Short mmCIF file of C-alpha atoms in Angstrom, two decimals:
data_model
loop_
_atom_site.label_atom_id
_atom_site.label_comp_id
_atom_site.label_asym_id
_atom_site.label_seq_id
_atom_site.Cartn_x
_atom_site.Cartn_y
_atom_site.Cartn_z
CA UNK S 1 48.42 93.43 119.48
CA UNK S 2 50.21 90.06 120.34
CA UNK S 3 50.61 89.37 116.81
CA UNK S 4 51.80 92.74 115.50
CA UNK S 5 54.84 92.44 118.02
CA UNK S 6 55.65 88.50 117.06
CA UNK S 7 56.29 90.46 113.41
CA UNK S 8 57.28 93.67 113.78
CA UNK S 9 60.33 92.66 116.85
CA UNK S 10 61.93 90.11 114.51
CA UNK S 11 62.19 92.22 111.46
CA UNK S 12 63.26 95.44 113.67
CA UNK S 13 65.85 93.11 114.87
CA UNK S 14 67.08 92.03 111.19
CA UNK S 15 66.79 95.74 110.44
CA UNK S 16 69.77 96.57 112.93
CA UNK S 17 71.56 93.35 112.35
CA UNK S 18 71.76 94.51 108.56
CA UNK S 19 72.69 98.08 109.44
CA UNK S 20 75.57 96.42 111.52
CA UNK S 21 76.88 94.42 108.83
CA UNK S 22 76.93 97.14 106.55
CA UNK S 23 78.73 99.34 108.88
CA UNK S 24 82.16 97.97 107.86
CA UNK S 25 83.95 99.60 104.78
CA UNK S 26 81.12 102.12 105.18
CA UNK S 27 83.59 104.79 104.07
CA UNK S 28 83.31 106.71 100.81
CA UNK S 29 85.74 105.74 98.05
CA UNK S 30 88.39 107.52 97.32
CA UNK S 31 89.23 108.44 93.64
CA UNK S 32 91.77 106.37 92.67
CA UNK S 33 93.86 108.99 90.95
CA UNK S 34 93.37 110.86 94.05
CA UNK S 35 97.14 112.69 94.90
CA UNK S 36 96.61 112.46 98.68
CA UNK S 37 95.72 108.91 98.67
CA UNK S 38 98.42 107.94 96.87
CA UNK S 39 100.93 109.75 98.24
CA UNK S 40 99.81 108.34 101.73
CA UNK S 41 100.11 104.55 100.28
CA UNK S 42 103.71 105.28 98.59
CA UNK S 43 104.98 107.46 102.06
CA UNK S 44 103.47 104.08 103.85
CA UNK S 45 104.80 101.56 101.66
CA UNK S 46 107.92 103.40 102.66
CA UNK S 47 108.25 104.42 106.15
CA UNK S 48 105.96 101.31 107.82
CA UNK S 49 105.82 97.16 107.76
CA UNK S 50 103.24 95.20 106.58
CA UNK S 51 100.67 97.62 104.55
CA UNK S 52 100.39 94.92 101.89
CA UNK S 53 99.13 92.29 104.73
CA UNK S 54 94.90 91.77 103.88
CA UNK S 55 93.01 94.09 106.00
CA UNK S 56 89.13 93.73 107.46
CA UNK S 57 87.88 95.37 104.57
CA UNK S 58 87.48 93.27 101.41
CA UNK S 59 90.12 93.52 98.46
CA UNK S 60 91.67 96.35 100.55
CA UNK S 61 95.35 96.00 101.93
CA UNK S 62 96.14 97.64 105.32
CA UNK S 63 97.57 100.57 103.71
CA UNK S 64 94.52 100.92 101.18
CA UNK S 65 91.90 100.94 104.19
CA UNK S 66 93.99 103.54 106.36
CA UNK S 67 94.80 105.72 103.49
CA UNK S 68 90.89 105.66 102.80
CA UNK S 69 90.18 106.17 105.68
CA UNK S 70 92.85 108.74 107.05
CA UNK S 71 91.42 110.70 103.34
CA UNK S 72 87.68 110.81 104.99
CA UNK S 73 88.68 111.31 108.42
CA UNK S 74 90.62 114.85 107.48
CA UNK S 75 88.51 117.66 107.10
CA UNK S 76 87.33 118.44 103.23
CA UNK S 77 89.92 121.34 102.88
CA UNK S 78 93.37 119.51 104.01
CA UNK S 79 96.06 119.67 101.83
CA UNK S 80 98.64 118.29 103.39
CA UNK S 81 100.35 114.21 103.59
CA UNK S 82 98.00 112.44 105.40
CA UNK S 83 100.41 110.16 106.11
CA UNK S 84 102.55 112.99 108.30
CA UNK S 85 99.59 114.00 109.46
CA UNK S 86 98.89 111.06 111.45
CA UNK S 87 102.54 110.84 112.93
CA UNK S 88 101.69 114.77 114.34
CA UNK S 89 100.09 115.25 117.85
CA UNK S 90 96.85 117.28 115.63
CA UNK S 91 96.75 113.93 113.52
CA UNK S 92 97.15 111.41 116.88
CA UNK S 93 93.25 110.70 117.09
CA UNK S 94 92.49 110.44 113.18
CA UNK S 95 96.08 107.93 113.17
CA UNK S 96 93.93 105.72 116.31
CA UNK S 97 90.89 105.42 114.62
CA UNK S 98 92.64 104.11 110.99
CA UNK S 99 94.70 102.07 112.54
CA UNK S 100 91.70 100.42 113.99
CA UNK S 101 89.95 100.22 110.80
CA UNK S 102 92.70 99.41 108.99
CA UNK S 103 93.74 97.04 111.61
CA UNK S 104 97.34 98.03 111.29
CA UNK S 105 98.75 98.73 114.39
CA UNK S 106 101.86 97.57 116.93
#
């Protein structure tokens, strides 16, 4: 019994690790001729600073990773800017959560 914990805690414990590492940029892509997505990016480029600074998530800028993630955050039917939408009160807690993953914030 010794034995089948000395194996099986290690390689539970590089099962999480892995899951953690993979948790970043988890998001699904968005098309890149998507309308919504790039309206957000142009309306961001815009109307906010430094959306072309790197952000955590590889080959993304700040504005790519908050547009992405502002598009998977809404719900499947929005229509609207994204953008605006995180500037409204209904948009406040999707616009906290991208800016974290995005790290773009004051």
């Amino acid at each position: 019994m010794n034995s089948f914990f000395k194996i099986a805690l290690p390689a539970l414990a590089m099962l999480f690790a892995s899951n953690v590492a993979l948790a970043k940029g988890d998001y699904n892509n968005v098309p890149s001729e998507d309308p919504q997505f790039l309206a957000c990016k142009l309306y961001a480029a815009t109307k906010w600073e430094g959306g072309e600074e790197k952000s955590p998530i590889a080959g993304q800028t700040k504005a790519d990773a908050f547009c992405e993630c502002m598009w998977n955050e809404t719900p499947e039917d929005f229509k609207g800017s994204l953008a605006k939408f995180s500037e409204s009160e209904k948009g406040a807690s999707t616009n906290k959560t991208c800016e974290k993953y995005s790290n773009w914030h004051d």
